[in-house]
PDB file of C-alpha atoms in Angstrom:
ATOM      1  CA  UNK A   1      20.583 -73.466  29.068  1.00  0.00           C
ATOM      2  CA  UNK A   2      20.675 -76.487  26.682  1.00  0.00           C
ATOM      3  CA  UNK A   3      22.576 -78.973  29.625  1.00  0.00           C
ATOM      4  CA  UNK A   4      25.602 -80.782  29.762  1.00  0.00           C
ATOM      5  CA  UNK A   5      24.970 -84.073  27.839  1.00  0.00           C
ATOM      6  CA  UNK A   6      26.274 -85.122  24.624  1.00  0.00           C
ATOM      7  CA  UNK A   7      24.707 -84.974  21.804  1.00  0.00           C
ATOM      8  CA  UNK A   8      22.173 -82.088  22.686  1.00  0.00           C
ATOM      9  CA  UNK A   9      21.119 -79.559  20.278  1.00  0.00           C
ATOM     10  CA  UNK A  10      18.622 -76.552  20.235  1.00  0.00           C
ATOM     11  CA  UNK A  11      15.418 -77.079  21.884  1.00  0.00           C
ATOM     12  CA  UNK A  12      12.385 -75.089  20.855  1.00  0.00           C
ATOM     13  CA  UNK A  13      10.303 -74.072  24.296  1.00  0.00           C
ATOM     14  CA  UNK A  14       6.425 -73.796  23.020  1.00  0.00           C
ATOM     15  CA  UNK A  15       5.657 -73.438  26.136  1.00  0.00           C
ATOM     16  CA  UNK A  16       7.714 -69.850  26.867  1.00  0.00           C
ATOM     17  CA  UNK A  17       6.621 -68.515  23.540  1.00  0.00           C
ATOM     18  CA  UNK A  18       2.768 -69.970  24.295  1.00  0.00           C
ATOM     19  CA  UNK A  19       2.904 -66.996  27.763  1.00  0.00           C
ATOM     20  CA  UNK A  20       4.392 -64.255  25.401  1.00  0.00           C
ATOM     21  CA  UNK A  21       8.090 -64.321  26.271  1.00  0.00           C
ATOM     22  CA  UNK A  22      11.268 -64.659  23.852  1.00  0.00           C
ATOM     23  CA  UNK A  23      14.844 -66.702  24.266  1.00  0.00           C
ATOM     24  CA  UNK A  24      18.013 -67.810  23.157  1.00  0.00           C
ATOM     25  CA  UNK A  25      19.767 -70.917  23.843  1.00  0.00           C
ATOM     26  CA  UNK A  26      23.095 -70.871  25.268  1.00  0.00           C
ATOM     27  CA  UNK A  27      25.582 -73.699  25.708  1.00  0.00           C
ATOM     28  CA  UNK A  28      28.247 -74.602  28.645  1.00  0.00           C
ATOM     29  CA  UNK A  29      31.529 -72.460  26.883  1.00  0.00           C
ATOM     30  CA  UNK A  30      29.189 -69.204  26.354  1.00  0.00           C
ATOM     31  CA  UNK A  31      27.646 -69.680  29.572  1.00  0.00           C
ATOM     32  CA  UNK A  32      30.991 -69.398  31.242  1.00  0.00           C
ATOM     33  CA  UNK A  33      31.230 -65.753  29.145  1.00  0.00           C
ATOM     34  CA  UNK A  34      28.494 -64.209  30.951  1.00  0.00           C
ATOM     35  CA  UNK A  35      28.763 -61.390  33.138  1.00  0.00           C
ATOM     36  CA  UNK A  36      26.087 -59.571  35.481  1.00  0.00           C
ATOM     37  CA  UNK A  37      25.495 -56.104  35.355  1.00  0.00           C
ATOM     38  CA  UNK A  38      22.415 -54.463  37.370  1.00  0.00           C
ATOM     39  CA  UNK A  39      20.852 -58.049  37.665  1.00  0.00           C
ATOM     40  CA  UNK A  40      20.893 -58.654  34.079  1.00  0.00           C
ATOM     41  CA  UNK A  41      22.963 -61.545  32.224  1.00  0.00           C
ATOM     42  CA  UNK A  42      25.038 -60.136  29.723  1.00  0.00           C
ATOM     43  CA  UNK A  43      27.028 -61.900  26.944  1.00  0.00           C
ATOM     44  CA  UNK A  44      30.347 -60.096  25.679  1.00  0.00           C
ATOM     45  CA  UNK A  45      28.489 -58.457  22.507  1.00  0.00           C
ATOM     46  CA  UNK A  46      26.070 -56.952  24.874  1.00  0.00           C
ATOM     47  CA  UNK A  47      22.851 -59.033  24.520  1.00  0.00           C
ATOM     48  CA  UNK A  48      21.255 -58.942  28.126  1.00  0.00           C
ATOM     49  CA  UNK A  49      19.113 -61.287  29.474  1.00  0.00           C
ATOM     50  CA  UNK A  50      16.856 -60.936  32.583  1.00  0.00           C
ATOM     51  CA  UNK A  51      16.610 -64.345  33.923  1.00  0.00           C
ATOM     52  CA  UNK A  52      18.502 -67.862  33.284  1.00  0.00           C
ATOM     53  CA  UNK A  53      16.387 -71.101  32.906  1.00  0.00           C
ATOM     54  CA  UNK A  54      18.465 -74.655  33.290  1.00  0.00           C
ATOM     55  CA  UNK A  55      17.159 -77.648  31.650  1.00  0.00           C
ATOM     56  CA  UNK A  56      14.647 -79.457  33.486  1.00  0.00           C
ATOM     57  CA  UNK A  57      15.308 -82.679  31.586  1.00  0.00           C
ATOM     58  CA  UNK A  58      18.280 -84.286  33.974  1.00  0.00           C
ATOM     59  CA  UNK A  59      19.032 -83.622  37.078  1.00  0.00           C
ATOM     60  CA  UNK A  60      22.753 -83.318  36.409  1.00  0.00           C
ATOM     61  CA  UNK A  61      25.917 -80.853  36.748  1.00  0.00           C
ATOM     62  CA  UNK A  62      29.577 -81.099  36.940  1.00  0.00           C
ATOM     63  CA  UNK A  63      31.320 -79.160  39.664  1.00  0.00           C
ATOM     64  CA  UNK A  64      32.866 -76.783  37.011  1.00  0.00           C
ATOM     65  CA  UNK A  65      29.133 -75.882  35.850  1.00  0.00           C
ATOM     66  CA  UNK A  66      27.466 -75.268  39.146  1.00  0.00           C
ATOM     67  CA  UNK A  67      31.050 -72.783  40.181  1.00  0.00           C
ATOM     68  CA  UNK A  68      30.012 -70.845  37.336  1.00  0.00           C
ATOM     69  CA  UNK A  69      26.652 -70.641  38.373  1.00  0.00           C
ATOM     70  CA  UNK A  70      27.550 -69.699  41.656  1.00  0.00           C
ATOM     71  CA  UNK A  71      29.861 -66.540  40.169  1.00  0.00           C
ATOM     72  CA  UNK A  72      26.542 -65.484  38.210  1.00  0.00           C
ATOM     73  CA  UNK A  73      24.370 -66.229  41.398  1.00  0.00           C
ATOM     74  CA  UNK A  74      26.743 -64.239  43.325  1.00  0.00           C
ATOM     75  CA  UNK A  75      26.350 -61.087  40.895  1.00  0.00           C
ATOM     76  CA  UNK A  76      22.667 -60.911  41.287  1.00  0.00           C
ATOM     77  CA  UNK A  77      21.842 -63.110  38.114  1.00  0.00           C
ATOM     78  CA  UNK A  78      18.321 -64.624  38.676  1.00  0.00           C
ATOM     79  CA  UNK A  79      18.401 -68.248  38.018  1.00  0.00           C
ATOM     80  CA  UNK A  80      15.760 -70.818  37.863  1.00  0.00           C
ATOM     81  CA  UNK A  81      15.868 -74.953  37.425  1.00  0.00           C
ATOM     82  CA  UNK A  82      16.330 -78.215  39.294  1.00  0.00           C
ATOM     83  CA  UNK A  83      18.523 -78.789  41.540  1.00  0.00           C
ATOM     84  CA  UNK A  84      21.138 -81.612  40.255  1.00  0.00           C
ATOM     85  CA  UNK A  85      22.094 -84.784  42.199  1.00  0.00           C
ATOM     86  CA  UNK A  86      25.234 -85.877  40.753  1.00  0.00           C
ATOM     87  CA  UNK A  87      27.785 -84.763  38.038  1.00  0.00           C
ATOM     88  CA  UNK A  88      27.140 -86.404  34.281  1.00  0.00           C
ATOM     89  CA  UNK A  89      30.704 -86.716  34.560  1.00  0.00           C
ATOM     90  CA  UNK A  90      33.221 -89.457  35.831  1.00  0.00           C
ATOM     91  CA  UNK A  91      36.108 -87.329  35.683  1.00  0.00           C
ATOM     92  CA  UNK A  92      37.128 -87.596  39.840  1.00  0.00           C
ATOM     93  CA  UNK A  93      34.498 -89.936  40.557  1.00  0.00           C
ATOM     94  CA  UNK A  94      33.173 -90.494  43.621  1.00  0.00           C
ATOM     95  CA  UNK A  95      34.578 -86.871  44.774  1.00  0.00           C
ATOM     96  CA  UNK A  96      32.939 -85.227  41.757  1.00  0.00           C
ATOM     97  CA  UNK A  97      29.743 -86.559  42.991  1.00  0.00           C
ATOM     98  CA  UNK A  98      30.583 -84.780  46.536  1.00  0.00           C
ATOM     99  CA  UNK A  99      31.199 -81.525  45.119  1.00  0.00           C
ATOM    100  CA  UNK A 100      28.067 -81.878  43.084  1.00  0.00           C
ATOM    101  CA  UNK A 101      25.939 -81.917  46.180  1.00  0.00           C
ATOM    102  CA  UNK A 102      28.246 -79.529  48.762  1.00  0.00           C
ATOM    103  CA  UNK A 103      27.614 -76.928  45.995  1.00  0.00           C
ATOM    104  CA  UNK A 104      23.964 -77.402  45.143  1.00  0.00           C
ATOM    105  CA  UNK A 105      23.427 -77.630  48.449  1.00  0.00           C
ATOM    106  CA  UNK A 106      25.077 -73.639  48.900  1.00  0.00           C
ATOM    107  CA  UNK A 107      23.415 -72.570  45.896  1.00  0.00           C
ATOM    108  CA  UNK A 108      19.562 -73.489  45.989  1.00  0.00           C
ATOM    109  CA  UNK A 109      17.983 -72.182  49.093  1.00  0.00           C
ATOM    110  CA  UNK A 110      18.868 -68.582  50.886  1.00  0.00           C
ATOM    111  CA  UNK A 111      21.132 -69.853  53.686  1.00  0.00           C
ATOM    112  CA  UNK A 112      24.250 -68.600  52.204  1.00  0.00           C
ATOM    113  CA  UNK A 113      23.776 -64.846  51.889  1.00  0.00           C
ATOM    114  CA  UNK A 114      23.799 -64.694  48.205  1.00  0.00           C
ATOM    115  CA  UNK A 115      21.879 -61.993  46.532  1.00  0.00           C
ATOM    116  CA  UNK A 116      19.812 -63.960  44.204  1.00  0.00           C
ATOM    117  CA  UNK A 117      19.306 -67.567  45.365  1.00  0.00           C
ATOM    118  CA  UNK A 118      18.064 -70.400  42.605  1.00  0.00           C
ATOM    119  CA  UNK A 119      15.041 -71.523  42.727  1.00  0.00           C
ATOM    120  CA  UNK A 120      13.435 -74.441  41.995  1.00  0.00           C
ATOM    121  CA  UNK A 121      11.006 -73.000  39.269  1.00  0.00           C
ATOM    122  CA  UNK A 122       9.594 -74.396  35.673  1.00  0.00           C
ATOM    123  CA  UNK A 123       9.871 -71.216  33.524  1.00  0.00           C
ATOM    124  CA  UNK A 124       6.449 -70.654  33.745  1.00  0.00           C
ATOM    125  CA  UNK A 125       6.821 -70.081  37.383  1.00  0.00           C
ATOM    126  CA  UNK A 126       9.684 -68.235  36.911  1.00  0.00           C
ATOM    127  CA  UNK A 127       8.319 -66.100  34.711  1.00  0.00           C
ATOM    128  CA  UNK A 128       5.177 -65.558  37.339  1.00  0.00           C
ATOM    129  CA  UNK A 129       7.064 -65.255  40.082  1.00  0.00           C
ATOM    130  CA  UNK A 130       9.571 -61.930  38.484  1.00  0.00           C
ATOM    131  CA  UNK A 131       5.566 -60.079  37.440  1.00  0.00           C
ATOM    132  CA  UNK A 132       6.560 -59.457  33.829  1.00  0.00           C
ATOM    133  CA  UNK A 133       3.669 -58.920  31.788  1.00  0.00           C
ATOM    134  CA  UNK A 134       4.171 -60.902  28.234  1.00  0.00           C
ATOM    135  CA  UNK A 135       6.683 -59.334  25.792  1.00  0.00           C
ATOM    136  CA  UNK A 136       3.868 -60.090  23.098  1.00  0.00           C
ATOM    137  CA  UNK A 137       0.502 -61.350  22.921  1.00  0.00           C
ATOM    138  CA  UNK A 138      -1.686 -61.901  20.629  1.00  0.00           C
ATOM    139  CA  UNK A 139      -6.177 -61.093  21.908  1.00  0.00           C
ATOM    140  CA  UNK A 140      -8.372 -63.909  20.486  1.00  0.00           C
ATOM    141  CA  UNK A 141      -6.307 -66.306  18.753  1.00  0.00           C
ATOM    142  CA  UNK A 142      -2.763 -66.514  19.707  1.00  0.00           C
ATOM    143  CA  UNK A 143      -1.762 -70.068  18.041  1.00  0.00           C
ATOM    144  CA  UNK A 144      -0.047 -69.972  14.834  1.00  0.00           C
ATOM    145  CA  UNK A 145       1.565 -66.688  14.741  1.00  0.00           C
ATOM    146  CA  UNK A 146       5.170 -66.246  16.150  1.00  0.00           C
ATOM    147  CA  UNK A 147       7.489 -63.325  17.078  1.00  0.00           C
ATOM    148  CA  UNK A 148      11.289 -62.271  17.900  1.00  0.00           C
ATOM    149  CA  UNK A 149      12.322 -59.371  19.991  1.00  0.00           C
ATOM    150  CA  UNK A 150      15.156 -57.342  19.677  1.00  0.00           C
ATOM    151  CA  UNK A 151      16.380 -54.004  21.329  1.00  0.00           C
ATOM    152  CA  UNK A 152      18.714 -51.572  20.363  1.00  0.00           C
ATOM    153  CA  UNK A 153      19.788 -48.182  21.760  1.00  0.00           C
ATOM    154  CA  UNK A 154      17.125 -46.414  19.995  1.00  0.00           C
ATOM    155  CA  UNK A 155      14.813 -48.698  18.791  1.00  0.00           C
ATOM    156  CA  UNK A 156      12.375 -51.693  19.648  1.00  0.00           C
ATOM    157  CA  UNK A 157      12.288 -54.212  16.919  1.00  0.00           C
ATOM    158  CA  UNK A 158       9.709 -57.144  16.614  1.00  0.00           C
ATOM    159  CA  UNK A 159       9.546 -59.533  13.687  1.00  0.00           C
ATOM    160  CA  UNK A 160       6.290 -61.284  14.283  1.00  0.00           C
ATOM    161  CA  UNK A 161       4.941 -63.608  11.556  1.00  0.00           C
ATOM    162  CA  UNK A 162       1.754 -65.694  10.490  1.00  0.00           C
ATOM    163  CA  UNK A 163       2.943 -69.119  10.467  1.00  0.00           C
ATOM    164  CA  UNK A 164      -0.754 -70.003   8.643  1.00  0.00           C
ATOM    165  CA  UNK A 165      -1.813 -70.522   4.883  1.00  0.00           C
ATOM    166  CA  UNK A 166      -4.984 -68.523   5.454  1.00  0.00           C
ATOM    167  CA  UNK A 167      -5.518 -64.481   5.882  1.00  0.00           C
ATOM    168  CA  UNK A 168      -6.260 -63.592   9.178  1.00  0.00           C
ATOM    169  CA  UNK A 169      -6.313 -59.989  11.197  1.00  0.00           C
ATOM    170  CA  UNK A 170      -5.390 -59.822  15.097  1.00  0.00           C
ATOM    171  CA  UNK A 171      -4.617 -57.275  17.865  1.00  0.00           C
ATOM    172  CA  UNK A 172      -1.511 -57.758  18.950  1.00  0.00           C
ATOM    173  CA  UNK A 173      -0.300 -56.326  22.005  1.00  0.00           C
ATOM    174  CA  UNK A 174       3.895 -55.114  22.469  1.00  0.00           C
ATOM    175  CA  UNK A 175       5.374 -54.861  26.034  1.00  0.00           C
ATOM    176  CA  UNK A 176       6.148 -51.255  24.717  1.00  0.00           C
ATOM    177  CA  UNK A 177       5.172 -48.129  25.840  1.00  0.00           C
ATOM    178  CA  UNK A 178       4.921 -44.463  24.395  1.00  0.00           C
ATOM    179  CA  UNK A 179       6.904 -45.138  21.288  1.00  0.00           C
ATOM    180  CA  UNK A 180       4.611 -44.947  17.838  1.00  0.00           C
ATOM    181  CA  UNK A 181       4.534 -48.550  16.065  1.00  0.00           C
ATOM    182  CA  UNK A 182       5.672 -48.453  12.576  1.00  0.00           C
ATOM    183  CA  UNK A 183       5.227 -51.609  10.154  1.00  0.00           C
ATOM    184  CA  UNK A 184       8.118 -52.502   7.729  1.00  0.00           C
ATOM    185  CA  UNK A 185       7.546 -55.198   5.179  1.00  0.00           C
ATOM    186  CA  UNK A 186       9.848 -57.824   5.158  1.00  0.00           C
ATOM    187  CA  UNK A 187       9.394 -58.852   1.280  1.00  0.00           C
ATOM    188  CA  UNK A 188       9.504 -54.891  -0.317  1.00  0.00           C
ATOM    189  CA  UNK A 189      11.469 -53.312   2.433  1.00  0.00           C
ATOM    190  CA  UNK A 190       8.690 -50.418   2.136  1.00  0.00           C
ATOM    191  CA  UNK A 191       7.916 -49.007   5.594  1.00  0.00           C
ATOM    192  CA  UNK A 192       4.184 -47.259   6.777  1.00  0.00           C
ATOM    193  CA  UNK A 193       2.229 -46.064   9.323  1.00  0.00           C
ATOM    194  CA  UNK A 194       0.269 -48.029  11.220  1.00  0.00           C
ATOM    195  CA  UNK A 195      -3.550 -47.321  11.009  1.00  0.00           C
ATOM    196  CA  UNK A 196      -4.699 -48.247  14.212  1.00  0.00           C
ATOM    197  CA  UNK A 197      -3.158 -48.692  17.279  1.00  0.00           C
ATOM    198  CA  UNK A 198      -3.464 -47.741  21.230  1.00  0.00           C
ATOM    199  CA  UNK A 199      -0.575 -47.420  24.141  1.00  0.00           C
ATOM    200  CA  UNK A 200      -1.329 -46.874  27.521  1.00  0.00           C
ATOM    201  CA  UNK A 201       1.978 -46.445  28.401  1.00  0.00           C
ATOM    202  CA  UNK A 202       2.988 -49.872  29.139  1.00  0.00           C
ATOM    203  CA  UNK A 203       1.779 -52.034  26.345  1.00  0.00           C
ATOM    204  CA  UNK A 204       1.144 -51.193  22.955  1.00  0.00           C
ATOM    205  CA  UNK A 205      -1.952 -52.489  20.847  1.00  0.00           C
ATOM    206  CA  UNK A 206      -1.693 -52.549  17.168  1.00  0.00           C
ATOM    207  CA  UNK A 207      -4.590 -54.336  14.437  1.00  0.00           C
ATOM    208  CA  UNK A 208      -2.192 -55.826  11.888  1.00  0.00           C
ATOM    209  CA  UNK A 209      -3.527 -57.925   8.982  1.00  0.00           C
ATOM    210  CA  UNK A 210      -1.851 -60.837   7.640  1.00  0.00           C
ATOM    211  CA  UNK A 211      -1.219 -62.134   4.325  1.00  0.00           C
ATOM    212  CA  UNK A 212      -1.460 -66.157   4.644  1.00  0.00           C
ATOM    213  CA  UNK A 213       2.405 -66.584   5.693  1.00  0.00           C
ATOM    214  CA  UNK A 214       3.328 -63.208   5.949  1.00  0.00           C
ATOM    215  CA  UNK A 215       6.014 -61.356   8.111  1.00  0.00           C
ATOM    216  CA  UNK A 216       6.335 -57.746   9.522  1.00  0.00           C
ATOM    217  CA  UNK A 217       8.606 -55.765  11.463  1.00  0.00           C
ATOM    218  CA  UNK A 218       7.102 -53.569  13.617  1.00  0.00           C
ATOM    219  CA  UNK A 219       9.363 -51.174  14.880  1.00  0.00           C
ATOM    220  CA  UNK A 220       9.303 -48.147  17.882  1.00  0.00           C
ATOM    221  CA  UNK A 221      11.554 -45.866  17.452  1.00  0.00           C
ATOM    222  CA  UNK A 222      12.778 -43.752  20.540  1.00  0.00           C
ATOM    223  CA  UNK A 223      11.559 -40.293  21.201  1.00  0.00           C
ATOM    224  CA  UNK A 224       7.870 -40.842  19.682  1.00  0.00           C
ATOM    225  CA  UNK A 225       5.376 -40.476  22.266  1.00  0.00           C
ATOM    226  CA  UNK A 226       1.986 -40.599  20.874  1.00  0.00           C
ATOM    227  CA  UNK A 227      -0.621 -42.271  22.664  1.00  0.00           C
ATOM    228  CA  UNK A 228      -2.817 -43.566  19.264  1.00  0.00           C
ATOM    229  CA  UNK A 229      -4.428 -43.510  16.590  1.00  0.00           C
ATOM    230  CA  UNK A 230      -7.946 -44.851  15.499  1.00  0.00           C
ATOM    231  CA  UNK A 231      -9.148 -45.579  11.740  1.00  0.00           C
ATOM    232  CA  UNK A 232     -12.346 -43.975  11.570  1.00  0.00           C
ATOM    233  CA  UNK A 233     -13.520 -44.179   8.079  1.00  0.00           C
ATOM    234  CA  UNK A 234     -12.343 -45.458   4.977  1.00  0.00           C
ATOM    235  CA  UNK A 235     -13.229 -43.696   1.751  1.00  0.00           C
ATOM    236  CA  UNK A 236     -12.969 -46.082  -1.928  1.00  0.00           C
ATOM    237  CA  UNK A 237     -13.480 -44.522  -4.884  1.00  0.00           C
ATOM    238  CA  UNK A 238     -13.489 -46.633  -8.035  1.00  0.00           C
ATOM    239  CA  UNK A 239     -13.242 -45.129 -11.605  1.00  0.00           C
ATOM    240  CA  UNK A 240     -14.233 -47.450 -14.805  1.00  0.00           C
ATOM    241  CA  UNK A 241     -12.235 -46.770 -17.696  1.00  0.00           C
ATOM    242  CA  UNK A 242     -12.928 -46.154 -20.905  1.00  0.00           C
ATOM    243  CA  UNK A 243     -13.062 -50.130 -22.769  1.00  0.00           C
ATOM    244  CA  UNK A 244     -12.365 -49.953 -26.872  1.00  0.00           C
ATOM    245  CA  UNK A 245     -12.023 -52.921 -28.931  1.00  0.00           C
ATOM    246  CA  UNK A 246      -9.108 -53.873 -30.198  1.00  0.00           C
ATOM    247  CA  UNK A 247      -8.140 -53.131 -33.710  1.00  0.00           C
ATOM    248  CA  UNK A 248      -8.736 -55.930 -36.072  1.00  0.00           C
ATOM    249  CA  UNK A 249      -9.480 -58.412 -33.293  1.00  0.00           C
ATOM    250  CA  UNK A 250     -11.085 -61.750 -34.946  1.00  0.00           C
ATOM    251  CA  UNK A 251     -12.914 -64.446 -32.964  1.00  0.00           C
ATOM    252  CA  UNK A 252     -10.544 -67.787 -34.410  1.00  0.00           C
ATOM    253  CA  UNK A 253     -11.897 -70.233 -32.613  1.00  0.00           C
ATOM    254  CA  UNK A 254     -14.225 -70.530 -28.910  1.00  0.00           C
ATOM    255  CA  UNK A 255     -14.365 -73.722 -26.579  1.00  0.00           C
ATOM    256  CA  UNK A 256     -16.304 -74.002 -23.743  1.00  0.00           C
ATOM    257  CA  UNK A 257     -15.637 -75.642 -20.127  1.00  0.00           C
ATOM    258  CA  UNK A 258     -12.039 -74.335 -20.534  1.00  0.00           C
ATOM    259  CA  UNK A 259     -11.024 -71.713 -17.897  1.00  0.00           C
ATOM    260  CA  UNK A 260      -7.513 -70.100 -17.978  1.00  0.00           C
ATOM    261  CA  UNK A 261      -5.820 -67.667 -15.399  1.00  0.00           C
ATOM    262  CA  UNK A 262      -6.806 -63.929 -16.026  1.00  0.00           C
ATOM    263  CA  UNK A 263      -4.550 -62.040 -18.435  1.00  0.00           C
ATOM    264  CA  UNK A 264      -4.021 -65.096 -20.752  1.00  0.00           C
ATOM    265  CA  UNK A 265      -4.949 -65.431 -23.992  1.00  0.00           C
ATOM    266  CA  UNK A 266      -4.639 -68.640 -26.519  1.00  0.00           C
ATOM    267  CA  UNK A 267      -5.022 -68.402 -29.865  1.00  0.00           C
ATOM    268  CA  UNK A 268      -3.693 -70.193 -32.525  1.00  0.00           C
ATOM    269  CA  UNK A 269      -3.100 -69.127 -36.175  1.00  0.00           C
ATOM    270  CA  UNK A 270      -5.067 -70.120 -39.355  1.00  0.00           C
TER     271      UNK A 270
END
């Protein structure tokens, strides 16, 4: 949740994607769309959502805010963040102020018999305290490389991308289980198997190498339950064909310490 105060705008949270998880923003007006259903947040097109984070950066909410809050709360939504002081707000001032703290004062702590109480929590803490493993990860060298998750009925679909100028090759490990990983290039649109890969029924570990700023999708489809596959050995076999000079070809003129690209040729007529 992006807060109350004007201007705000889209924050990006390096420090949820730096433990593996993904998000969306949300505002006040599409906050007050949000249903629960099973103790997930849902949004009228369907999107669910497992937890709620509030800003941390002010420790302020109008009455209306913190009501809606209460009506998710109430559901079973999980909600983490600060607990506000006041209301940003003058609208009813001093009473809005009042409110502010009656309600905050019902909503953070378990003394009211709600179902799902918020907690004081940075999202890290949040994030340790519901014992989800990370949505992705990547082994040895996670910086630099970024991802977005996506569900849909039948399918799991990750867009992960090298955010680096350089090649580089990683295992990469999907909070997706039992489902065979297949790679589709975002440039071509071709898909392919993927060569190597391991799933021991929770996670999902797949080599992928990287072009320097490329993107794939890698995408499980429902219903394919394979548990890997290893490359074992790679067979090259290189032909040389057959070189003939070209027909009439006459040296016109040679320099040296000039290099061009390969495939181009300069000449110039006599």
């Amino acid at each position: 949740f992006i807060g109350e105060s004007s201007p705000n705008s889209g924050l990006y949270r390096e420090d949820i994607k730096a433990l593996g998880f993904d998000y969306d923003l949300i505002g006040t007006k599409s906050l007050e769309q949000l249903t629960v259903e099973n103790g997930m947040l849902k949004t009228p097109k369907g999107n669910s959502y497992r937890l709620l984070i509030l800003t941390d950066q002010e420790k302020m909410m109008t009455p209306e805010l913190l009501k809606t809050l209460k009506r998710l709360a109430d559901a079973g939504a999980k909600i983490f963040g600060p607990k506000p002081k006041n209301s940003p707000s003058l609208k009813s001032y001093p009473n809005c102020d009042a409110q502010v703290k009656f309600l905050a004062n019902q909503l953070w702590g378990n003394k009211t018999g709600l179902k799902v109480p918020i907690q004081d929590l940075t999202a890290a803490q949040a994030l340790k305290e519901m014992n989800l493993k990370p949505d992705f990860e990547v082994v040895d060298n996670p910086q630099n490389i970024s991802f977005i998750h996506r569900s849909t009925d039948n399918e799991e679909i990750y867009f992960v991308t090298n955010q680096q100028n350089i090649f580089r090759e990683d295992i990469c490990n999907f909070r997706v289980g039992n489902r065979t990983p297949e790679l589709w290039n975002a440039e071509t649109g071709q898909t392919e198997q993927i060569a190597s890969w391991q799933t021991n029924g929770e996670q999902t570990s797949v080599s992928l190498k990287f072009q320097p700023e490329e993107s794939y999708f890698i995408i499980f489809k429902k219903g394919e339950t394979d548990k890997g596959q290893q490359l074992v050995e790679i067979n090259e076999h290189a032909t040389q064909k057959d070189i003939k000079p070209l027909k009439d070809l006459k040296i016109i003129k040679a320099e040296y310490g000039q290099f061009f690209p390969s495939g181009i040729v300069i000449a110039t007529e006599v």
